[in-house]
GROMACS .gro file of C-alpha atoms in nm:
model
  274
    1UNK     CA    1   3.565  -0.164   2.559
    2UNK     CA    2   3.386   0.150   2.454
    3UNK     CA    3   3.525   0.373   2.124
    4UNK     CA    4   3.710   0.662   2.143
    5UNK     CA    5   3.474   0.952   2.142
    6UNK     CA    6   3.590   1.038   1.730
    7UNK     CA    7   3.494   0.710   1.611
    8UNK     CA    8   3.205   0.668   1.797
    9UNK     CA    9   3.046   1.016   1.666
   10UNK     CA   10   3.132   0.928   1.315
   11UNK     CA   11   2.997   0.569   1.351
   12UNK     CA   12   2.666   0.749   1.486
   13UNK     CA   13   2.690   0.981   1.240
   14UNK     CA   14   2.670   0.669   0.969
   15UNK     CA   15   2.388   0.538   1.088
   16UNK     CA   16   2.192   0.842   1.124
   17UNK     CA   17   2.276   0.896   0.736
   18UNK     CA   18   2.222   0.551   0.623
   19UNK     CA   19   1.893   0.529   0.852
   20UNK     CA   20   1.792   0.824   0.678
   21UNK     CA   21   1.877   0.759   0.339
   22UNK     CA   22   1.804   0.407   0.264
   23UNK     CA   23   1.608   0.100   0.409
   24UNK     CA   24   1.890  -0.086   0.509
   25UNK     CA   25   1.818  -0.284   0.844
   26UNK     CA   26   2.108  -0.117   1.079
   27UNK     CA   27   2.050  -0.053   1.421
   28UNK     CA   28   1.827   0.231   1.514
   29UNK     CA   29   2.082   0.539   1.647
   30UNK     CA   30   1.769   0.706   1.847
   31UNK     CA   31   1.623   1.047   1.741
   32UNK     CA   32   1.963   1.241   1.642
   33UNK     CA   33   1.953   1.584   1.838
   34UNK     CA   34   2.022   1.914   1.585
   35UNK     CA   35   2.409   1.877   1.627
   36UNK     CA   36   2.383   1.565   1.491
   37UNK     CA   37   2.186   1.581   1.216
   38UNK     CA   38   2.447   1.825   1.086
   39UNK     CA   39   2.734   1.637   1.114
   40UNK     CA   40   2.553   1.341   0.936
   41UNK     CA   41   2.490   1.527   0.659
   42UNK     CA   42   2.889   1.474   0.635
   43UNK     CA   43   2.825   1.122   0.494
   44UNK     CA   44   2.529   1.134   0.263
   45UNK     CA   45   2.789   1.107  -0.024
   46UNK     CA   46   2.918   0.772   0.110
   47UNK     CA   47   2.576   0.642   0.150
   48UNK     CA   48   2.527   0.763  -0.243
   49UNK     CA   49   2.839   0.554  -0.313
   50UNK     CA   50   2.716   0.254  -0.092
   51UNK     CA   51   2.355   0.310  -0.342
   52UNK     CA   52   2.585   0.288  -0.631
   53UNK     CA   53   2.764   0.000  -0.544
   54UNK     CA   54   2.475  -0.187  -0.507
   55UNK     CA   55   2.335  -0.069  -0.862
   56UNK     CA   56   2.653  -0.190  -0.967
   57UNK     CA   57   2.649  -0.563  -0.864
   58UNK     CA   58   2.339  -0.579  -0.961
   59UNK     CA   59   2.369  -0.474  -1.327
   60UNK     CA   60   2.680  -0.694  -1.344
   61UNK     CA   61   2.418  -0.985  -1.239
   62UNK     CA   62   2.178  -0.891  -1.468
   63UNK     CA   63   2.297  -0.764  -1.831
   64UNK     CA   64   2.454  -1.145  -1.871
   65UNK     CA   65   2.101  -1.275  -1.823
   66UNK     CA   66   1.869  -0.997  -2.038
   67UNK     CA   67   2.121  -1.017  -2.289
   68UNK     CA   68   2.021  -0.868  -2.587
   69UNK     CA   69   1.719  -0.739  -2.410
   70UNK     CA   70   1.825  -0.466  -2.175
   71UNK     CA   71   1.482  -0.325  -2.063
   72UNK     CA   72   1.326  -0.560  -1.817
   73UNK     CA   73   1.701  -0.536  -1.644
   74UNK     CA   74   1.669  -0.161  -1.617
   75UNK     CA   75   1.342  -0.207  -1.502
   76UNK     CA   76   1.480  -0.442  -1.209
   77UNK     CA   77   1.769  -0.193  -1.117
   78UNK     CA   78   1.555   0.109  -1.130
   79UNK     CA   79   1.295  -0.083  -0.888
   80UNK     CA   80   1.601  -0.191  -0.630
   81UNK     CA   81   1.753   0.206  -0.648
   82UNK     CA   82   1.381   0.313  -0.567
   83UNK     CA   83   1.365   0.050  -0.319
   84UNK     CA   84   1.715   0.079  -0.161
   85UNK     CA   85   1.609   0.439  -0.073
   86UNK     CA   86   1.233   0.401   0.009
   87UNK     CA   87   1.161   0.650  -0.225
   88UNK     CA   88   1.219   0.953  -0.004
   89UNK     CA   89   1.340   1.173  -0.261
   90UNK     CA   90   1.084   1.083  -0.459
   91UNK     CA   91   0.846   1.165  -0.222
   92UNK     CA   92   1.001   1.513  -0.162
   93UNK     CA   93   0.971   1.538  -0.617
   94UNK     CA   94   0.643   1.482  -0.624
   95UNK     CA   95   0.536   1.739  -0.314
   96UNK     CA   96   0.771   1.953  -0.484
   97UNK     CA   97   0.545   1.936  -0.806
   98UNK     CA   98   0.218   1.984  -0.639
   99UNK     CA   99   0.315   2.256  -0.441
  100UNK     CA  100   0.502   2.454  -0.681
  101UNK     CA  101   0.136   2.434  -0.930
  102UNK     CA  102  -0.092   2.453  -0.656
  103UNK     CA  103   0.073   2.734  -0.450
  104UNK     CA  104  -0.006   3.004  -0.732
  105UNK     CA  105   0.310   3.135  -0.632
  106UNK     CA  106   0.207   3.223  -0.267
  107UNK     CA  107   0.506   3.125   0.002
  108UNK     CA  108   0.248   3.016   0.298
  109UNK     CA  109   0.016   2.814   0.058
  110UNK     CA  110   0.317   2.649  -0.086
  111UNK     CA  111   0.435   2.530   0.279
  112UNK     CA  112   0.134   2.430   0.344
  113UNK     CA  113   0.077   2.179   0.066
  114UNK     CA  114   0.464   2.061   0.111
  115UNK     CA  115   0.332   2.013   0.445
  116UNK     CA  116   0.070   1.768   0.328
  117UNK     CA  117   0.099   1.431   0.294
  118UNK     CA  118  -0.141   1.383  -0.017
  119UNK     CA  119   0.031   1.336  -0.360
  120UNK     CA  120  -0.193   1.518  -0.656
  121UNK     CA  121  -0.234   1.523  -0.993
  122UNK     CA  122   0.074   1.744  -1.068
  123UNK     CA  123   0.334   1.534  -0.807
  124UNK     CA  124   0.213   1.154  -0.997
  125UNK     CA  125   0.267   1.319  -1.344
  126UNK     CA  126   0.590   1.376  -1.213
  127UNK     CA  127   0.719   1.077  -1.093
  128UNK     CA  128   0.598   0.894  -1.375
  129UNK     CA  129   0.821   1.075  -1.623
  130UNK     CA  130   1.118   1.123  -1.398
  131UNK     CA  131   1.087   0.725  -1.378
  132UNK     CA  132   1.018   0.717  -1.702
  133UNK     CA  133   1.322   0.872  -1.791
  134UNK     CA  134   1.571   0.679  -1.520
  135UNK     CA  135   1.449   0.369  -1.708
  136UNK     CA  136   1.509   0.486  -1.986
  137UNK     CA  137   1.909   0.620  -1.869
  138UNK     CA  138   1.951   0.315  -1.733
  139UNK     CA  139   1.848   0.094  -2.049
  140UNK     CA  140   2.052   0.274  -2.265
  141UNK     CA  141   2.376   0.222  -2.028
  142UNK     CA  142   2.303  -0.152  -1.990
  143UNK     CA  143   2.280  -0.207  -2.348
  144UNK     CA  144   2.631  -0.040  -2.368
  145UNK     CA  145   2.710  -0.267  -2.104
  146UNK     CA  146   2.627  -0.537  -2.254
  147UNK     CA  147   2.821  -0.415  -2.549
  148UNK     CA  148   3.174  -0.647  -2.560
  149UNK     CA  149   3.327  -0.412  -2.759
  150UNK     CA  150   3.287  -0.128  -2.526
  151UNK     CA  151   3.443  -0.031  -2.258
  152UNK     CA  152   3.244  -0.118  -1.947
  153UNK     CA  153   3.401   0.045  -1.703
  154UNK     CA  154   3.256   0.432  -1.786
  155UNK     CA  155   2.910   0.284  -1.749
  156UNK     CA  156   3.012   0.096  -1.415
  157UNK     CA  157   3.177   0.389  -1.308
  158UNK     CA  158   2.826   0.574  -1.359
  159UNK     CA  159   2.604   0.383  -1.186
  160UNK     CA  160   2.854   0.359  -0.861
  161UNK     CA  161   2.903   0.791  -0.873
  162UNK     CA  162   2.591   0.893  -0.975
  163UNK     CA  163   2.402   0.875  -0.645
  164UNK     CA  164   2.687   1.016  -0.456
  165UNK     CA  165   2.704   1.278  -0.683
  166UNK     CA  166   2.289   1.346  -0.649
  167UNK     CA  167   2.375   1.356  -0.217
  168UNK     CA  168   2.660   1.566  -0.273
  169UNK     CA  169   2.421   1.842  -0.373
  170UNK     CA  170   2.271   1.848  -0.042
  171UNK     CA  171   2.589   1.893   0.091
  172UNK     CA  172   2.598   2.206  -0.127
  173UNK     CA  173   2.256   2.301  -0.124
  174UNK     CA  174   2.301   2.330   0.271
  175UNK     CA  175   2.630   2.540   0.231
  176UNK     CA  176   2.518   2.807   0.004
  177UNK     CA  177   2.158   2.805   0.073
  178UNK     CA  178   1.961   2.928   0.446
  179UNK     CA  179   1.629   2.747   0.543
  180UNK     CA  180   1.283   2.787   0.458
  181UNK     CA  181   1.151   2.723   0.809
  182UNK     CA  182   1.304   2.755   1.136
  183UNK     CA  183   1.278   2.407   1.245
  184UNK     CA  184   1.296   2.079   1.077
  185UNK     CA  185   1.601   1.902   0.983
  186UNK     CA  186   1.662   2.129   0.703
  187UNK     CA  187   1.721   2.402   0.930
  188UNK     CA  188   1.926   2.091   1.175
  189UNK     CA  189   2.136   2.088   0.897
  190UNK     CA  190   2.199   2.372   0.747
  191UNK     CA  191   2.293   2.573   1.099
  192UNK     CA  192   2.523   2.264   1.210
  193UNK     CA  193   2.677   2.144   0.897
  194UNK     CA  194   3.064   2.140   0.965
  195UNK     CA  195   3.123   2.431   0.696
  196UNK     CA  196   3.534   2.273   0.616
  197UNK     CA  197   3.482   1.916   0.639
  198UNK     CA  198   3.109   1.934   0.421
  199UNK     CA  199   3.369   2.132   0.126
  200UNK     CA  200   3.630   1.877   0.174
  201UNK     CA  201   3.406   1.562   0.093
  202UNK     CA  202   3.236   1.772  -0.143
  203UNK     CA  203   3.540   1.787  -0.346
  204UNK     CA  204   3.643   1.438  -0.308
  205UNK     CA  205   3.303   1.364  -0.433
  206UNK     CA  206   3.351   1.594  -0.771
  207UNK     CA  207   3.718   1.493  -0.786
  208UNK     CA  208   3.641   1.124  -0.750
  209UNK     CA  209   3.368   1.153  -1.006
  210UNK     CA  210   3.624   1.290  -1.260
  211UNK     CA  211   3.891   1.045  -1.176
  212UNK     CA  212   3.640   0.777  -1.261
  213UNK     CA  213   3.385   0.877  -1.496
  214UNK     CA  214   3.653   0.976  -1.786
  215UNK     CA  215   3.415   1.142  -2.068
  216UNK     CA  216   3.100   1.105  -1.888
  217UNK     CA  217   3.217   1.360  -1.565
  218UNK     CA  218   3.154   1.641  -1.796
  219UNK     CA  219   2.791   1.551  -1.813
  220UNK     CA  220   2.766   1.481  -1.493
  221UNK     CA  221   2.902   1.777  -1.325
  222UNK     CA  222   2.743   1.995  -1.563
  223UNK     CA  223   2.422   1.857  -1.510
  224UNK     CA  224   2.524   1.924  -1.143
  225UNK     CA  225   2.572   2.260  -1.162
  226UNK     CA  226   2.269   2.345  -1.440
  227UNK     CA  227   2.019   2.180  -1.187
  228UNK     CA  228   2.109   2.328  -0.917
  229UNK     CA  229   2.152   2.681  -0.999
  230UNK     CA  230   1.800   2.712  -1.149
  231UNK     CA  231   1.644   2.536  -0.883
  232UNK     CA  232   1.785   2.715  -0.594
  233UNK     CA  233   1.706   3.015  -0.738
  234UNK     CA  234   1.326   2.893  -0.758
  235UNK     CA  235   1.366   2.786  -0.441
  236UNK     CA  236   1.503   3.135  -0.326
  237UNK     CA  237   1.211   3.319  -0.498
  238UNK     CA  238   0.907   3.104  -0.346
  239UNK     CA  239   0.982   3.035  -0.033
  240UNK     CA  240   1.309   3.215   0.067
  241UNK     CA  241   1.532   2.919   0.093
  242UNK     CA  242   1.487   2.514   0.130
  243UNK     CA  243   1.355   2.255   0.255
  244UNK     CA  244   1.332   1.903   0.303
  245UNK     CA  245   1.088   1.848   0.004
  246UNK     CA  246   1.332   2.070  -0.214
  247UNK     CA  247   1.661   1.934  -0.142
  248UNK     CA  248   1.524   1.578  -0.181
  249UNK     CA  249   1.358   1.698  -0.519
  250UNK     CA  250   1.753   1.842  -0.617
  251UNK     CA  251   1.861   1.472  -0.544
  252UNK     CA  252   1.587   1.356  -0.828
  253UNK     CA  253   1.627   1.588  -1.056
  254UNK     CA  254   1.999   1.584  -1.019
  255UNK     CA  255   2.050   1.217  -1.119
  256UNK     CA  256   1.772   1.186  -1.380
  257UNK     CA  257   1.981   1.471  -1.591
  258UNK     CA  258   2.305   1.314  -1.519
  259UNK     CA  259   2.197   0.988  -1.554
  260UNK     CA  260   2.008   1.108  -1.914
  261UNK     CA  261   2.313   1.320  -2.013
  262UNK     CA  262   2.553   1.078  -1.921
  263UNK     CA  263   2.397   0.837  -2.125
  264UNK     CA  264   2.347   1.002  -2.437
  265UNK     CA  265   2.709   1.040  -2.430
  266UNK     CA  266   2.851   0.681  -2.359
  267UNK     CA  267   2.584   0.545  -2.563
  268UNK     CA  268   2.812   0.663  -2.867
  269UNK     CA  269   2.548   0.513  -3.132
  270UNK     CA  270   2.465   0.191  -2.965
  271UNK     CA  271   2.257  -0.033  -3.188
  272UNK     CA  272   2.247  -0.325  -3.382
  273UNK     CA  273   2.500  -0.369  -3.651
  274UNK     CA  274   2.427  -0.272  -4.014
   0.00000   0.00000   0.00000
């Protein structure tokens, strides 16, 4: 019995995204054609949420065994987010890094080293301190976590809306934003995106996150909004709009300031006793 045609482009459209996105072992879709890859784009959000959910088991696993030693369990869920999304934004951070130093400002030399597959000096600096300071997000929240007397569920609530949050910017980026090159699936999505539906989960995302997140939303949507108005604008100024490298960069630098804000603020003073 085959699925009516809705269902079975929005299950396609799932798997494209969470092929995509993470290394989860689903079945392979095929190569998407262009009108595809748009309407996938609708469901990045919900693969951020599936991320987060995930992050969120496993920190409830893990802060009962650390303890009162929080670090080696942020270590743990910052390897399993890395993992869980095979470090493709990553990737698109630290290209992002060496291209921006090493173009001099030039539009075609920048391509090109986006282009390239090599990671330099500039791109490994920056993954080691964006890393550096997930680890360190993510320490702080677990030790709040493991706080009894705090509420748990703003830091829970964190770590599940976070990376939807980070893949809603794509969503946004793609919306307000044209393409850097005429091909790619940058350009894929940005000319299909479904303009209404791509606002409508947009605002579930941000209206979910500030259902949930209590306090903490106002970091998070502000660091939203602060990274991606700068960077769009660099992004505008180089190369004339975006690309794959730059809106996977957004994701990175999205949730590291969230995640960093965010923390500061539910952290409230954590520490040991006087």
């Amino acid at each position: 019995m085959s699925l009516p045609q809705g269902v079975s482009d929005a299950w396609r459209g799932l798997l494209i995204a969470a092929r995509f996105l993470t290394r989860a072992p689903l079945p392979d879709p095929g190569w998407p054609p262009p009108e595809q890859v748009g309407r996938a784009a609708l469901f990045y959000p919900l693969i951020g949420l599936l991320i987060g959910g995930f992050l969120l088991v496993l920190a409830l696993v893990l802060v009962p065994l650390a303890g009162a030693a929080p670090a080696p369990a942020a270590a743990l869920v910052l390897i399993a987010w890395v993992w869980s999304t095979g470090a493709l934004h990553l990737d698109g951070l630290a290209d992002c890094a060496d291209a921006w130093v090493g173009g001099l400002g030039d539009r075609e030399r920048t391509l090109a080293i986006l282009s390239d597959p090599a990671t330099g000096a500039m791109g490994v600096v920056t993954l080691v301190l964006v890393l550096l300071a997930k680890w360190t997000g993510l320490e702080v929240l677990l030790a709040a976590l493991a706080d009894c007397e705090r509420d748990a569920s703003a830091v829970l609530a964190l770590l599940l809306w976070l990376p939807a949050v980070g893949r809603g910017q794509l969503l946004l980026l793609a919306l307000t934003t044209h393409a850097a090159r005429a091909g790619g699936m940058g350009a894929a999505m940005q000319r299909h995106l479904p303009r209404a539906a791509a606002w409508g989960v947009l605002a579930a995302v941000w209206l979910g996150a500030g259902a949930h997140l209590g306090v903490a939303a106002i970091a998070v949507l502000c660091a939203a909004a602060l990274t991606i108005l700068p960077w769009r604008r660099a992004m505008l100024h180089r190369l004339g709009g975006f690309t794959g490298d730059t809106a996977g960069a957004l994701v990175e630098m999205t949730e590291t300031a969230a995640l960093l804000l965010a923390a500061t603020l539910l952290s409230g003073g954590t520490g040991p006793a006087a």
